[in-house]
Amino acid sequence: MPDITERVVELIKSASTDLSPDIEQALMAAKAAEAPGTAAEGALQTILENVRMSRTTGRPICQDTGTPLFYVWNPEGVSQRELLKQIRAAVRIATERAYLRPNAVAALSGKNSGDNTGIDFPTVHFEEWGHDYIQVGLLLKGGGSENCGAQYSIPSAEFEASRDLKGVRKAVLDAAHKAQGFGCSPGILGVGVGGDRVTSMLKAKEQLFRPLADTNASSELDALEKQLQREINELGIGPMGFGGKTTVLGVKIGELHRVPASFFVSIAYMCWADRRKVMTIKEGNVALLAAR
Amino acid sequence: MSTRLTIPISEKDIRALHIGDQVLLSGTIFTGRDAAHKYMVETFIKNKCPSGERALYDVLKTGLKGGVIYHCGPVVRKREDGEYQFVAAGPTTSIREEPYQAAVIEHFGLRGVIGKGGMSEKTLAACQKHGAVYLHAIGGAATLIAGSVKQVVAVHKLDFGVPEAFWQIRVEDFPCVVTMDAHGQSLHEKVAADSKRKLAALLGK
Ligand code: SF4
């Protein structure tokens, strides 16, 4: 049984302090697109400077280091119970080293556990796969960005929406509009279509692991992703809601089968501090990736 | 591109600002969030200041005249030499102080409030009447903002807890954007109205 504790600490440090290059490049492009001297350009400038400072000082990009969401893919024969113990230990160490702020509070009493562990905290999803190595994906999802996620059961009482691509489009546009002033924009939207209330949101969050520049395997979803990105940006909400050209850096959609009676569209909002990293571990060989 | 402001700020300098303007703020400011605002209103504004609270009242009266309150719950480290240092100092959501802010602006002669997400009509009206602005800090830029905090001058009411205490700090070139000005304009209202119209057009398609 491998011990990946220290590796996971590295993964957490990297996610928390070193923004992935595709996100940083998208923020740079967004800055270049804004008119010089505008508040939108200034906000992106400040964000980019903050990203660089965090990288050089090894300090968290945002003080809300959020909920650590782990997705683990393991080969046959590796104990998921052992991996869970190691991941929880890694989270404690990362908190001690201040890569994470202590964020886990008891649901009702509000008491902080002090080390980022608690009941189902951090969140860890496991899946066995056919490869001979372990892959661990990590998202650090801040409270402000998680709070403006949304789930629609279509048809919706709020607006006319049909159970098809058009309905998905309307739901995502509505959610993006409602997120203004909450999650720090420009953000990224992960969307899950179908499933039940849980699996639909899970799918939405999984989308956040995709590189910004990828193509959806489904050509109709790919077209919708690009259309939505363009249309949300037309809303003009802009960086930090100051007004401007870029409100989202990307929209990523995944689908699942559903029962005939339900049609869920779930939207996971990720703020500009999109702290995602992926690590593959094969014996002594460790690779850090920006996405999967 | 940015306007430099130094505390104490004059009414004239505040009235020269408009929504969308970028500001680099320098001088000594105070952090304050829920507990601090409730305390100021209940102890000093609604009631006569009790003698035990006089010292702090004088500090605030002097420091906030032409000064700025920052809605922030910082992460603070005590260095080996006993001095405090701000490790992270991003803005927190301002709307929670809406019930108190207008009274605090008026009573203390504040020229600015820094926070995140904007505030509502009462604060906007107070800004117009008394010559103050709402300054939006960049959410999430905790490391950069902590870097602009050059010195922790003092801490008051530490018994409220580290995030809720009044931290009196000296900042240099703290970056923010005017999103509510002293002319009754709110960038938040403007962007919300514009985007709502565009959303309706897109949904109608
Ligand atoms: S929304 Fe994101 S960037 Fe903004 S405060 Fe929360 S975690 Fe930080």
mmCIF file with all atom_site columns, N, CA, C and O in Angstrom, chain A residues 37-39 42 46-47 49-50 54 59-63 169-170 177 180 184 231 234-235 240-242 272, chain B residues 1 20 22 75 87-90 136 138-144 177 179 187 191-192 195-196 198-199 202-203:
data_model
loop_
_atom_site.group_PDB
_atom_site.id
_atom_site.type_symbol
_atom_site.label_atom_id
_atom_site.label_alt_id
_atom_site.label_comp_id
_atom_site.label_asym_id
_atom_site.label_entity_id
_atom_site.label_seq_id
_atom_site.pdbx_PDB_ins_code
_atom_site.Cartn_x
_atom_site.Cartn_y
_atom_site.Cartn_z
_atom_site.occupancy
_atom_site.B_iso_or_equiv
_atom_site.pdbx_formal_charge
_atom_site.auth_seq_id
_atom_site.auth_comp_id
_atom_site.auth_asym_id
_atom_site.auth_atom_id
_atom_site.pdbx_PDB_model_num
ATOM 1   N N  . GLY A 1 37  ? -7.391  51.739 -18.537 1.00 0.00 ? 37  GLY A N  1
ATOM 2   C CA . GLY A 1 37  ? -7.824  52.746 -17.572 1.00 0.00 ? 37  GLY A CA 1
ATOM 3   C C  . GLY A 1 37  ? -9.171  52.477 -16.936 1.00 0.00 ? 37  GLY A C  1
ATOM 4   O O  . GLY A 1 37  ? -9.601  53.203 -16.046 1.00 0.00 ? 37  GLY A O  1
ATOM 5   N N  . THR A 1 38  ? -9.861  51.411 -17.366 1.00 0.00 ? 38  THR A N  1
ATOM 6   C CA . THR A 1 38  ? -11.166 51.128 -16.767 1.00 0.00 ? 38  THR A CA 1
ATOM 7   C C  . THR A 1 38  ? -10.993 50.352 -15.458 1.00 0.00 ? 38  THR A C  1
ATOM 8   O O  . THR A 1 38  ? -9.960  49.725 -15.220 1.00 0.00 ? 38  THR A O  1
ATOM 9   N N  . ALA A 1 39  ? -12.056 50.390 -14.652 1.00 0.00 ? 39  ALA A N  1
ATOM 10  C CA . ALA A 1 39  ? -12.048 49.655 -13.391 1.00 0.00 ? 39  ALA A CA 1
ATOM 11  C C  . ALA A 1 39  ? -11.882 48.158 -13.654 1.00 0.00 ? 39  ALA A C  1
ATOM 12  O O  . ALA A 1 39  ? -11.216 47.448 -12.895 1.00 0.00 ? 39  ALA A O  1
ATOM 13  N N  . GLY A 1 42  ? -8.306  47.465 -14.279 1.00 0.00 ? 42  GLY A N  1
ATOM 14  C CA . GLY A 1 42  ? -7.590  47.616 -13.011 1.00 0.00 ? 42  GLY A CA 1
ATOM 15  C C  . GLY A 1 42  ? -7.799  46.416 -12.097 1.00 0.00 ? 42  GLY A C  1
ATOM 16  O O  . GLY A 1 42  ? -6.867  45.934 -11.458 1.00 0.00 ? 42  GLY A O  1
ATOM 17  N N  . THR A 1 46  ? -4.914  43.898 -10.679 1.00 0.00 ? 46  THR A N  1
ATOM 18  C CA . THR A 1 46  ? -4.716  43.583 -9.255  1.00 0.00 ? 46  THR A CA 1
ATOM 19  C C  . THR A 1 46  ? -4.767  42.075 -9.023  1.00 0.00 ? 46  THR A C  1
ATOM 20  O O  . THR A 1 46  ? -3.944  41.512 -8.293  1.00 0.00 ? 46  THR A O  1
ATOM 21  N N  . ILE A 1 47  ? -5.721  41.421 -9.668  1.00 0.00 ? 47  ILE A N  1
ATOM 22  C CA . ILE A 1 47  ? -5.858  39.969 -9.533  1.00 0.00 ? 47  ILE A CA 1
ATOM 23  C C  . ILE A 1 47  ? -4.582  39.275 -10.010 1.00 0.00 ? 47  ILE A C  1
ATOM 24  O O  . ILE A 1 47  ? -4.034  38.402 -9.332  1.00 0.00 ? 47  ILE A O  1
ATOM 25  N N  . GLU A 1 49  ? -1.533  40.516 -10.300 1.00 0.00 ? 49  GLU A N  1
ATOM 26  C CA . GLU A 1 49  ? -0.413  40.787 -9.385  1.00 0.00 ? 49  GLU A CA 1
ATOM 27  C C  . GLU A 1 49  ? -0.521  39.913 -8.149  1.00 0.00 ? 49  GLU A C  1
ATOM 28  O O  . GLU A 1 49  ? 0.470   39.394 -7.644  1.00 0.00 ? 49  GLU A O  1
ATOM 29  N N  . ASN A 1 50  ? -1.749  39.770 -7.656  1.00 0.00 ? 50  ASN A N  1
ATOM 30  C CA . ASN A 1 50  ? -1.969  38.923 -6.481  1.00 0.00 ? 50  ASN A CA 1
ATOM 31  C C  . ASN A 1 50  ? -1.580  37.471 -6.773  1.00 0.00 ? 50  ASN A C  1
ATOM 32  O O  . ASN A 1 50  ? -0.971  36.799 -5.941  1.00 0.00 ? 50  ASN A O  1
ATOM 33  N N  . SER A 1 54  ? 1.360   35.513 -4.762  1.00 0.00 ? 54  SER A N  1
ATOM 34  C CA . SER A 1 54  ? 1.060   34.286 -4.023  1.00 0.00 ? 54  SER A CA 1
ATOM 35  C C  . SER A 1 54  ? 2.018   33.178 -4.431  1.00 0.00 ? 54  SER A C  1
ATOM 36  O O  . SER A 1 54  ? 2.477   32.395 -3.604  1.00 0.00 ? 54  SER A O  1
ATOM 37  N N  . ARG A 1 59  ? 2.016   31.846 -0.512  1.00 0.00 ? 59  ARG A N  1
ATOM 38  C CA . ARG A 1 59  ? 0.844   32.119 0.323   1.00 0.00 ? 59  ARG A CA 1
ATOM 39  C C  . ARG A 1 59  ? -0.436  31.859 -0.461  1.00 0.00 ? 59  ARG A C  1
ATOM 40  O O  . ARG A 1 59  ? -0.458  32.001 -1.674  1.00 0.00 ? 59  ARG A O  1
ATOM 41  N N  . PRO A 1 60  ? -1.511  31.512 0.252   1.00 0.00 ? 60  PRO A N  1
ATOM 42  C CA . PRO A 1 60  ? -2.772  31.253 -0.456  1.00 0.00 ? 60  PRO A CA 1
ATOM 43  C C  . PRO A 1 60  ? -3.193  32.429 -1.340  1.00 0.00 ? 60  PRO A C  1
ATOM 44  O O  . PRO A 1 60  ? -3.074  33.583 -0.939  1.00 0.00 ? 60  PRO A O  1
ATOM 45  N N  . ILE A 1 61  ? -3.694  32.105 -2.525  1.00 0.00 ? 61  ILE A N  1
ATOM 46  C CA . ILE A 1 61  ? -4.149  33.113 -3.481  1.00 0.00 ? 61  ILE A CA 1
ATOM 47  C C  . ILE A 1 61  ? -5.288  33.920 -2.872  1.00 0.00 ? 61  ILE A C  1
ATOM 48  O O  . ILE A 1 61  ? -5.314  35.136 -2.957  1.00 0.00 ? 61  ILE A O  1
ATOM 49  N N  . CYS A 1 62  ? -6.242  33.222 -2.260  1.00 0.00 ? 62  CYS A N  1
ATOM 50  C CA . CYS A 1 62  ? -7.350  33.912 -1.590  1.00 0.00 ? 62  CYS A CA 1
ATOM 51  C C  . CYS A 1 62  ? -7.397  33.437 -0.153  1.00 0.00 ? 62  CYS A C  1
ATOM 52  O O  . CYS A 1 62  ? -7.075  32.291 0.131   1.00 0.00 ? 62  CYS A O  1
ATOM 53  N N  . GLN A 1 63  ? -7.822  34.339 0.750   1.00 0.00 ? 63  GLN A N  1
ATOM 54  C CA . GLN A 1 63  ? -7.836  33.918 2.156   1.00 0.00 ? 63  GLN A CA 1
ATOM 55  C C  . GLN A 1 63  ? -8.914  32.877 2.439   1.00 0.00 ? 63  GLN A C  1
ATOM 56  O O  . GLN A 1 63  ? -8.816  32.137 3.404   1.00 0.00 ? 63  GLN A O  1
ATOM 57  N N  . ARG A 1 169 ? -29.817 26.353 -21.735 1.00 0.00 ? 169 ARG A N  1
ATOM 58  C CA . ARG A 1 169 ? -29.259 27.687 -21.991 1.00 0.00 ? 169 ARG A CA 1
ATOM 59  C C  . ARG A 1 169 ? -29.888 28.734 -21.073 1.00 0.00 ? 169 ARG A C  1
ATOM 60  O O  . ARG A 1 169 ? -29.196 29.535 -20.455 1.00 0.00 ? 169 ARG A O  1
ATOM 61  N N  . LYS A 1 170 ? -31.223 28.692 -20.977 1.00 0.00 ? 170 LYS A N  1
ATOM 62  C CA . LYS A 1 170 ? -31.906 29.695 -20.153 1.00 0.00 ? 170 LYS A CA 1
ATOM 63  C C  . LYS A 1 170 ? -31.517 29.573 -18.687 1.00 0.00 ? 170 LYS A C  1
ATOM 64  O O  . LYS A 1 170 ? -31.292 30.575 -17.997 1.00 0.00 ? 170 LYS A O  1
ATOM 65  N N  . HIS A 1 177 ? -26.459 35.388 -14.259 1.00 0.00 ? 177 HIS A N  1
ATOM 66  C CA . HIS A 1 177 ? -26.929 36.728 -13.924 1.00 0.00 ? 177 HIS A CA 1
ATOM 67  C C  . HIS A 1 177 ? -27.079 36.897 -12.417 1.00 0.00 ? 177 HIS A C  1
ATOM 68  O O  . HIS A 1 177 ? -26.682 37.898 -11.835 1.00 0.00 ? 177 HIS A O  1
ATOM 69  N N  . GLN A 1 180 ? -23.985 37.636 -9.948  1.00 0.00 ? 180 GLN A N  1
ATOM 70  C CA . GLN A 1 180 ? -23.261 38.920 -9.917  1.00 0.00 ? 180 GLN A CA 1
ATOM 71  C C  . GLN A 1 180 ? -23.264 39.505 -8.514  1.00 0.00 ? 180 GLN A C  1
ATOM 72  O O  . GLN A 1 180 ? -24.242 39.475 -7.802  1.00 0.00 ? 180 GLN A O  1
ATOM 73  N N  . CYS A 1 184 ? -16.521 35.979 -6.928  1.00 0.00 ? 184 CYS A N  1
ATOM 74  C CA . CYS A 1 184 ? -15.643 36.988 -7.526  1.00 0.00 ? 184 CYS A CA 1
ATOM 75  C C  . CYS A 1 184 ? -15.415 36.652 -8.992  1.00 0.00 ? 184 CYS A C  1
ATOM 76  O O  . CYS A 1 184 ? -14.798 35.641 -9.320  1.00 0.00 ? 184 CYS A O  1
ATOM 77  N N  . GLU A 1 231 ? -22.576 34.722 -24.652 1.00 0.00 ? 231 GLU A N  1
ATOM 78  C CA . GLU A 1 231 ? -23.776 35.440 -24.212 1.00 0.00 ? 231 GLU A CA 1
ATOM 79  C C  . GLU A 1 231 ? -23.653 35.967 -22.781 1.00 0.00 ? 231 GLU A C  1
ATOM 80  O O  . GLU A 1 231 ? -24.095 37.081 -22.479 1.00 0.00 ? 231 GLU A O  1
ATOM 81  N N  . GLU A 1 234 ? -21.786 38.978 -22.801 1.00 0.00 ? 234 GLU A N  1
ATOM 82  C CA . GLU A 1 234 ? -22.577 40.104 -23.334 1.00 0.00 ? 234 GLU A CA 1
ATOM 83  C C  . GLU A 1 234 ? -23.387 40.803 -22.233 1.00 0.00 ? 234 GLU A C  1
ATOM 84  O O  . GLU A 1 234 ? -23.794 41.953 -22.393 1.00 0.00 ? 234 GLU A O  1
ATOM 85  N N  . LEU A 1 235 ? -23.637 40.100 -21.124 1.00 0.00 ? 235 LEU A N  1
ATOM 86  C CA . LEU A 1 235 ? -24.402 40.721 -20.031 1.00 0.00 ? 235 LEU A CA 1
ATOM 87  C C  . LEU A 1 235 ? -23.665 41.935 -19.461 1.00 0.00 ? 235 LEU A C  1
ATOM 88  O O  . LEU A 1 235 ? -24.273 42.798 -18.822 1.00 0.00 ? 235 LEU A O  1
ATOM 89  N N  . MET A 1 240 ? -15.293 41.492 -11.142 1.00 0.00 ? 240 MET A N  1
ATOM 90  C CA . MET A 1 240 ? -15.776 41.971 -9.835  1.00 0.00 ? 240 MET A CA 1
ATOM 91  C C  . MET A 1 240 ? -17.129 42.686 -9.934  1.00 0.00 ? 240 MET A C  1
ATOM 92  O O  . MET A 1 240 ? -17.515 43.417 -9.028  1.00 0.00 ? 240 MET A O  1
ATOM 93  N N  . GLY A 1 241 ? -17.823 42.519 -11.055 1.00 0.00 ? 241 GLY A N  1
ATOM 94  C CA . GLY A 1 241 ? -19.109 43.205 -11.222 1.00 0.00 ? 241 GLY A CA 1
ATOM 95  C C  . GLY A 1 241 ? -18.959 44.696 -11.495 1.00 0.00 ? 241 GLY A C  1
ATOM 96  O O  . GLY A 1 241 ? -19.919 45.451 -11.358 1.00 0.00 ? 241 GLY A O  1
ATOM 97  N N  . PHE A 1 242 ? -17.761 45.121 -11.917 1.00 0.00 ? 242 PHE A N  1
ATOM 98  C CA . PHE A 1 242 ? -17.533 46.543 -12.198 1.00 0.00 ? 242 PHE A CA 1
ATOM 99  C C  . PHE A 1 242 ? -18.032 46.955 -13.579 1.00 0.00 ? 242 PHE A C  1
ATOM 100 O O  . PHE A 1 242 ? -17.856 48.091 -13.994 1.00 0.00 ? 242 PHE A O  1
ATOM 101 N N  . TRP A 1 272 ? -12.632 33.438 -9.960  1.00 0.00 ? 272 TRP A N  1
ATOM 102 C CA . TRP A 1 272 ? -11.361 33.571 -10.688 1.00 0.00 ? 272 TRP A CA 1
ATOM 103 C C  . TRP A 1 272 ? -10.239 32.833 -9.962  1.00 0.00 ? 272 TRP A C  1
ATOM 104 O O  . TRP A 1 272 ? -9.291  32.370 -10.607 1.00 0.00 ? 272 TRP A O  1
ATOM 105 N N  . MET B 2 1   ? -3.308  56.156 -13.906 1.00 0.00 ? 1   MET B N  1
ATOM 106 C CA . MET B 2 1   ? -4.754  56.053 -14.092 1.00 0.00 ? 1   MET B CA 1
ATOM 107 C C  . MET B 2 1   ? -5.507  56.192 -12.771 1.00 0.00 ? 1   MET B C  1
ATOM 108 O O  . MET B 2 1   ? -6.656  56.557 -12.731 1.00 0.00 ? 1   MET B O  1
ATOM 109 N N  . GLY B 2 20  ? -16.558 54.095 -10.873 1.00 0.00 ? 20  GLY B N  1
ATOM 110 C CA . GLY B 2 20  ? -15.650 53.549 -11.874 1.00 0.00 ? 20  GLY B CA 1
ATOM 111 C C  . GLY B 2 20  ? -14.218 54.050 -11.707 1.00 0.00 ? 20  GLY B C  1
ATOM 112 O O  . GLY B 2 20  ? -13.299 53.481 -12.281 1.00 0.00 ? 20  GLY B O  1
ATOM 113 N N  . GLN B 2 22  ? -10.573 54.526 -10.238 1.00 0.00 ? 22  GLN B N  1
ATOM 114 C CA . GLN B 2 22  ? -9.671  53.698 -9.444  1.00 0.00 ? 22  GLN B CA 1
ATOM 115 C C  . GLN B 2 22  ? -8.906  54.572 -8.466  1.00 0.00 ? 22  GLN B C  1
ATOM 116 O O  . GLN B 2 22  ? -8.506  55.677 -8.794  1.00 0.00 ? 22  GLN B O  1
ATOM 117 N N  . VAL B 2 75  ? -6.521  37.908 8.692   1.00 0.00 ? 75  VAL B N  1
ATOM 118 C CA . VAL B 2 75  ? -5.743  36.847 9.324   1.00 0.00 ? 75  VAL B CA 1
ATOM 119 C C  . VAL B 2 75  ? -4.468  37.531 9.810   1.00 0.00 ? 75  VAL B C  1
ATOM 120 O O  . VAL B 2 75  ? -3.761  38.156 9.017   1.00 0.00 ? 75  VAL B O  1
ATOM 121 N N  . VAL B 2 87  ? -1.498  38.869 7.553   1.00 0.00 ? 87  VAL B N  1
ATOM 122 C CA . VAL B 2 87  ? -1.113  37.815 6.620   1.00 0.00 ? 87  VAL B CA 1
ATOM 123 C C  . VAL B 2 87  ? -2.058  37.812 5.411   1.00 0.00 ? 87  VAL B C  1
ATOM 124 O O  . VAL B 2 87  ? -1.643  37.656 4.277   1.00 0.00 ? 87  VAL B O  1
ATOM 125 N N  . ALA B 2 88  ? -3.335  37.974 5.680   1.00 0.00 ? 88  ALA B N  1
ATOM 126 C CA . ALA B 2 88  ? -4.320  38.050 4.606   1.00 0.00 ? 88  ALA B CA 1
ATOM 127 C C  . ALA B 2 88  ? -5.369  39.059 5.034   1.00 0.00 ? 88  ALA B C  1
ATOM 128 O O  . ALA B 2 88  ? -5.741  39.111 6.201   1.00 0.00 ? 88  ALA B O  1
ATOM 129 N N  . ALA B 2 89  ? -5.795  39.854 4.085   1.00 0.00 ? 89  ALA B N  1
ATOM 130 C CA . ALA B 2 89  ? -6.685  40.955 4.460   1.00 0.00 ? 89  ALA B CA 1
ATOM 131 C C  . ALA B 2 89  ? -7.626  41.322 3.328   1.00 0.00 ? 89  ALA B C  1
ATOM 132 O O  . ALA B 2 89  ? -7.721  42.472 2.930   1.00 0.00 ? 89  ALA B O  1
ATOM 133 N N  . GLY B 2 90  ? -8.330  40.334 2.794   1.00 0.00 ? 90  GLY B N  1
ATOM 134 C CA . GLY B 2 90  ? -9.296  40.600 1.737   1.00 0.00 ? 90  GLY B CA 1
ATOM 135 C C  . GLY B 2 90  ? -10.567 41.212 2.317   1.00 0.00 ? 90  GLY B C  1
ATOM 136 O O  . GLY B 2 90  ? -10.811 41.132 3.522   1.00 0.00 ? 90  GLY B O  1
ATOM 137 N N  . HIS B 2 136 ? -14.677 49.745 -3.489  1.00 0.00 ? 136 HIS B N  1
ATOM 138 C CA . HIS B 2 136 ? -14.728 48.295 -3.625  1.00 0.00 ? 136 HIS B CA 1
ATOM 139 C C  . HIS B 2 136 ? -13.306 47.765 -3.728  1.00 0.00 ? 136 HIS B C  1
ATOM 140 O O  . HIS B 2 136 ? -12.551 48.152 -4.620  1.00 0.00 ? 136 HIS B O  1
ATOM 141 N N  . ILE B 2 138 ? -10.635 44.470 -4.228  1.00 0.00 ? 138 ILE B N  1
ATOM 142 C CA . ILE B 2 138 ? -10.682 43.349 -5.162  1.00 0.00 ? 138 ILE B CA 1
ATOM 143 C C  . ILE B 2 138 ? -10.807 42.050 -4.368  1.00 0.00 ? 138 ILE B C  1
ATOM 144 O O  . ILE B 2 138 ? -9.874  41.664 -3.651  1.00 0.00 ? 138 ILE B O  1
ATOM 145 N N  . GLY B 2 139 ? -11.965 41.393 -4.509  1.00 0.00 ? 139 GLY B N  1
ATOM 146 C CA . GLY B 2 139 ? -12.237 40.170 -3.757  1.00 0.00 ? 139 GLY B CA 1
ATOM 147 C C  . GLY B 2 139 ? -11.217 39.100 -4.089  1.00 0.00 ? 139 GLY B C  1
ATOM 148 O O  . GLY B 2 139 ? -10.902 38.880 -5.252  1.00 0.00 ? 139 GLY B O  1
ATOM 149 N N  . GLY B 2 140 ? -10.720 38.456 -3.062  1.00 0.00 ? 140 GLY B N  1
ATOM 150 C CA . GLY B 2 140 ? -9.779  37.367 -3.267  1.00 0.00 ? 140 GLY B CA 1
ATOM 151 C C  . GLY B 2 140 ? -8.329  37.806 -3.315  1.00 0.00 ? 140 GLY B C  1
ATOM 152 O O  . GLY B 2 140 ? -7.436  36.977 -3.187  1.00 0.00 ? 140 GLY B O  1
ATOM 153 N N  . ALA B 2 141 ? -8.076  39.119 -3.474  1.00 0.00 ? 141 ALA B N  1
ATOM 154 C CA . ALA B 2 141 ? -6.681  39.571 -3.609  1.00 0.00 ? 141 ALA B CA 1
ATOM 155 C C  . ALA B 2 141 ? -6.032  39.751 -2.232  1.00 0.00 ? 141 ALA B C  1
ATOM 156 O O  . ALA B 2 141 ? -5.470  40.786 -1.907  1.00 0.00 ? 141 ALA B O  1
ATOM 157 N N  . ALA B 2 142 ? -6.115  38.682 -1.429  1.00 0.00 ? 142 ALA B N  1
ATOM 158 C CA . ALA B 2 142 ? -5.737  38.782 -0.024  1.00 0.00 ? 142 ALA B CA 1
ATOM 159 C C  . ALA B 2 142 ? -4.251  39.038 0.183   1.00 0.00 ? 142 ALA B C  1
ATOM 160 O O  . ALA B 2 142 ? -3.856  39.818 1.045   1.00 0.00 ? 142 ALA B O  1
ATOM 161 N N  . THR B 2 143 ? -3.422  38.386 -0.625  1.00 0.00 ? 143 THR B N  1
ATOM 162 C CA . THR B 2 143 ? -1.975  38.513 -0.444  1.00 0.00 ? 143 THR B CA 1
ATOM 163 C C  . THR B 2 143 ? -1.534  39.924 -0.795  1.00 0.00 ? 143 THR B C  1
ATOM 164 O O  . THR B 2 143 ? -0.772  40.560 -0.072  1.00 0.00 ? 143 THR B O  1
ATOM 165 N N  . LEU B 2 144 ? -2.040  40.409 -1.917  1.00 0.00 ? 144 LEU B N  1
ATOM 166 C CA . LEU B 2 144 ? -1.661  41.746 -2.367  1.00 0.00 ? 144 LEU B CA 1
ATOM 167 C C  . LEU B 2 144 ? -2.101  42.814 -1.372  1.00 0.00 ? 144 LEU B C  1
ATOM 168 O O  . LEU B 2 144 ? -1.343  43.718 -1.034  1.00 0.00 ? 144 LEU B O  1
ATOM 169 N N  . VAL B 2 177 ? -11.798 50.548 -6.068  1.00 0.00 ? 177 VAL B N  1
ATOM 170 C CA . VAL B 2 177 ? -12.566 51.212 -7.125  1.00 0.00 ? 177 VAL B CA 1
ATOM 171 C C  . VAL B 2 177 ? -13.791 51.872 -6.498  1.00 0.00 ? 177 VAL B C  1
ATOM 172 O O  . VAL B 2 177 ? -14.451 51.267 -5.642  1.00 0.00 ? 177 VAL B O  1
ATOM 173 N N  . THR B 2 179 ? -17.344 52.521 -6.254  1.00 0.00 ? 179 THR B N  1
ATOM 174 C CA . THR B 2 179 ? -18.550 51.953 -6.865  1.00 0.00 ? 179 THR B CA 1
ATOM 175 C C  . THR B 2 179 ? -19.823 52.658 -6.372  1.00 0.00 ? 179 THR B C  1
ATOM 176 O O  . THR B 2 179 ? -20.897 52.404 -6.890  1.00 0.00 ? 179 THR B O  1
ATOM 177 N N  . LEU B 2 187 ? -22.480 52.117 -9.026  1.00 0.00 ? 187 LEU B N  1
ATOM 178 C CA . LEU B 2 187 ? -22.107 51.256 -10.147 1.00 0.00 ? 187 LEU B CA 1
ATOM 179 C C  . LEU B 2 187 ? -22.836 49.911 -10.056 1.00 0.00 ? 187 LEU B C  1
ATOM 180 O O  . LEU B 2 187 ? -23.186 49.312 -11.071 1.00 0.00 ? 187 LEU B O  1
ATOM 181 N N  . VAL B 2 191 ? -24.876 48.399 -13.158 1.00 0.00 ? 191 VAL B N  1
ATOM 182 C CA . VAL B 2 191 ? -24.544 47.126 -13.802 1.00 0.00 ? 191 VAL B CA 1
ATOM 183 C C  . VAL B 2 191 ? -25.703 46.137 -13.655 1.00 0.00 ? 191 VAL B C  1
ATOM 184 O O  . VAL B 2 191 ? -26.035 45.407 -14.595 1.00 0.00 ? 191 VAL B O  1
ATOM 185 N N  . ALA B 2 192 ? -26.356 46.137 -12.493 1.00 0.00 ? 192 ALA B N  1
ATOM 186 C CA . ALA B 2 192 ? -27.480 45.221 -12.280 1.00 0.00 ? 192 ALA B CA 1
ATOM 187 C C  . ALA B 2 192 ? -28.616 45.543 -13.258 1.00 0.00 ? 192 ALA B C  1
ATOM 188 O O  . ALA B 2 192 ? -29.204 44.647 -13.865 1.00 0.00 ? 192 ALA B O  1
ATOM 189 N N  . SER B 2 195 ? -27.498 44.676 -16.957 1.00 0.00 ? 195 SER B N  1
ATOM 190 C CA . SER B 2 195 ? -27.398 43.242 -17.228 1.00 0.00 ? 195 SER B CA 1
ATOM 191 C C  . SER B 2 195 ? -28.787 42.602 -17.197 1.00 0.00 ? 195 SER B C  1
ATOM 192 O O  . SER B 2 195 ? -29.050 41.646 -17.908 1.00 0.00 ? 195 SER B O  1
ATOM 193 N N  . LYS B 2 196 ? -29.674 43.153 -16.378 1.00 0.00 ? 196 LYS B N  1
ATOM 194 C CA . LYS B 2 196 ? -31.032 42.613 -16.329 1.00 0.00 ? 196 LYS B CA 1
ATOM 195 C C  . LYS B 2 196 ? -31.743 42.827 -17.667 1.00 0.00 ? 196 LYS B C  1
ATOM 196 O O  . LYS B 2 196 ? -32.420 41.935 -18.175 1.00 0.00 ? 196 LYS B O  1
ATOM 197 N N  . LYS B 2 198 ? -30.265 43.166 -20.581 1.00 0.00 ? 198 LYS B N  1
ATOM 198 C CA . LYS B 2 198 ? -29.662 42.290 -21.590 1.00 0.00 ? 198 LYS B CA 1
ATOM 199 C C  . LYS B 2 198 ? -30.092 40.846 -21.403 1.00 0.00 ? 198 LYS B C  1
ATOM 200 O O  . LYS B 2 198 ? -30.291 40.116 -22.375 1.00 0.00 ? 198 LYS B O  1
ATOM 201 N N  . LEU B 2 199 ? -30.252 40.432 -20.135 1.00 0.00 ? 199 LEU B N  1
ATOM 202 C CA . LEU B 2 199 ? -30.701 39.066 -19.871 1.00 0.00 ? 199 LEU B CA 1
ATOM 203 C C  . LEU B 2 199 ? -32.111 38.861 -20.436 1.00 0.00 ? 199 LEU B C  1
ATOM 204 O O  . LEU B 2 199 ? -32.393 37.852 -21.079 1.00 0.00 ? 199 LEU B O  1
ATOM 205 N N  . LEU B 2 202 ? -31.910 38.334 -24.067 1.00 0.00 ? 202 LEU B N  1
ATOM 206 C CA . LEU B 2 202 ? -31.394 37.011 -24.431 1.00 0.00 ? 202 LEU B CA 1
ATOM 207 C C  . LEU B 2 202 ? -32.426 35.920 -24.163 1.00 0.00 ? 202 LEU B C  1
ATOM 208 O O  . LEU B 2 202 ? -32.577 34.987 -24.946 1.00 0.00 ? 202 LEU B O  1
ATOM 209 N N  . LEU B 2 203 ? -33.148 36.038 -23.040 1.00 0.00 ? 203 LEU B N  1
ATOM 210 C CA . LEU B 2 203 ? -34.137 35.008 -22.701 1.00 0.00 ? 203 LEU B CA 1
ATOM 211 C C  . LEU B 2 203 ? -35.329 35.069 -23.646 1.00 0.00 ? 203 LEU B C  1
ATOM 212 O O  . LEU B 2 203 ? -35.989 34.061 -23.887 1.00 0.00 ? 203 LEU B O  1
#
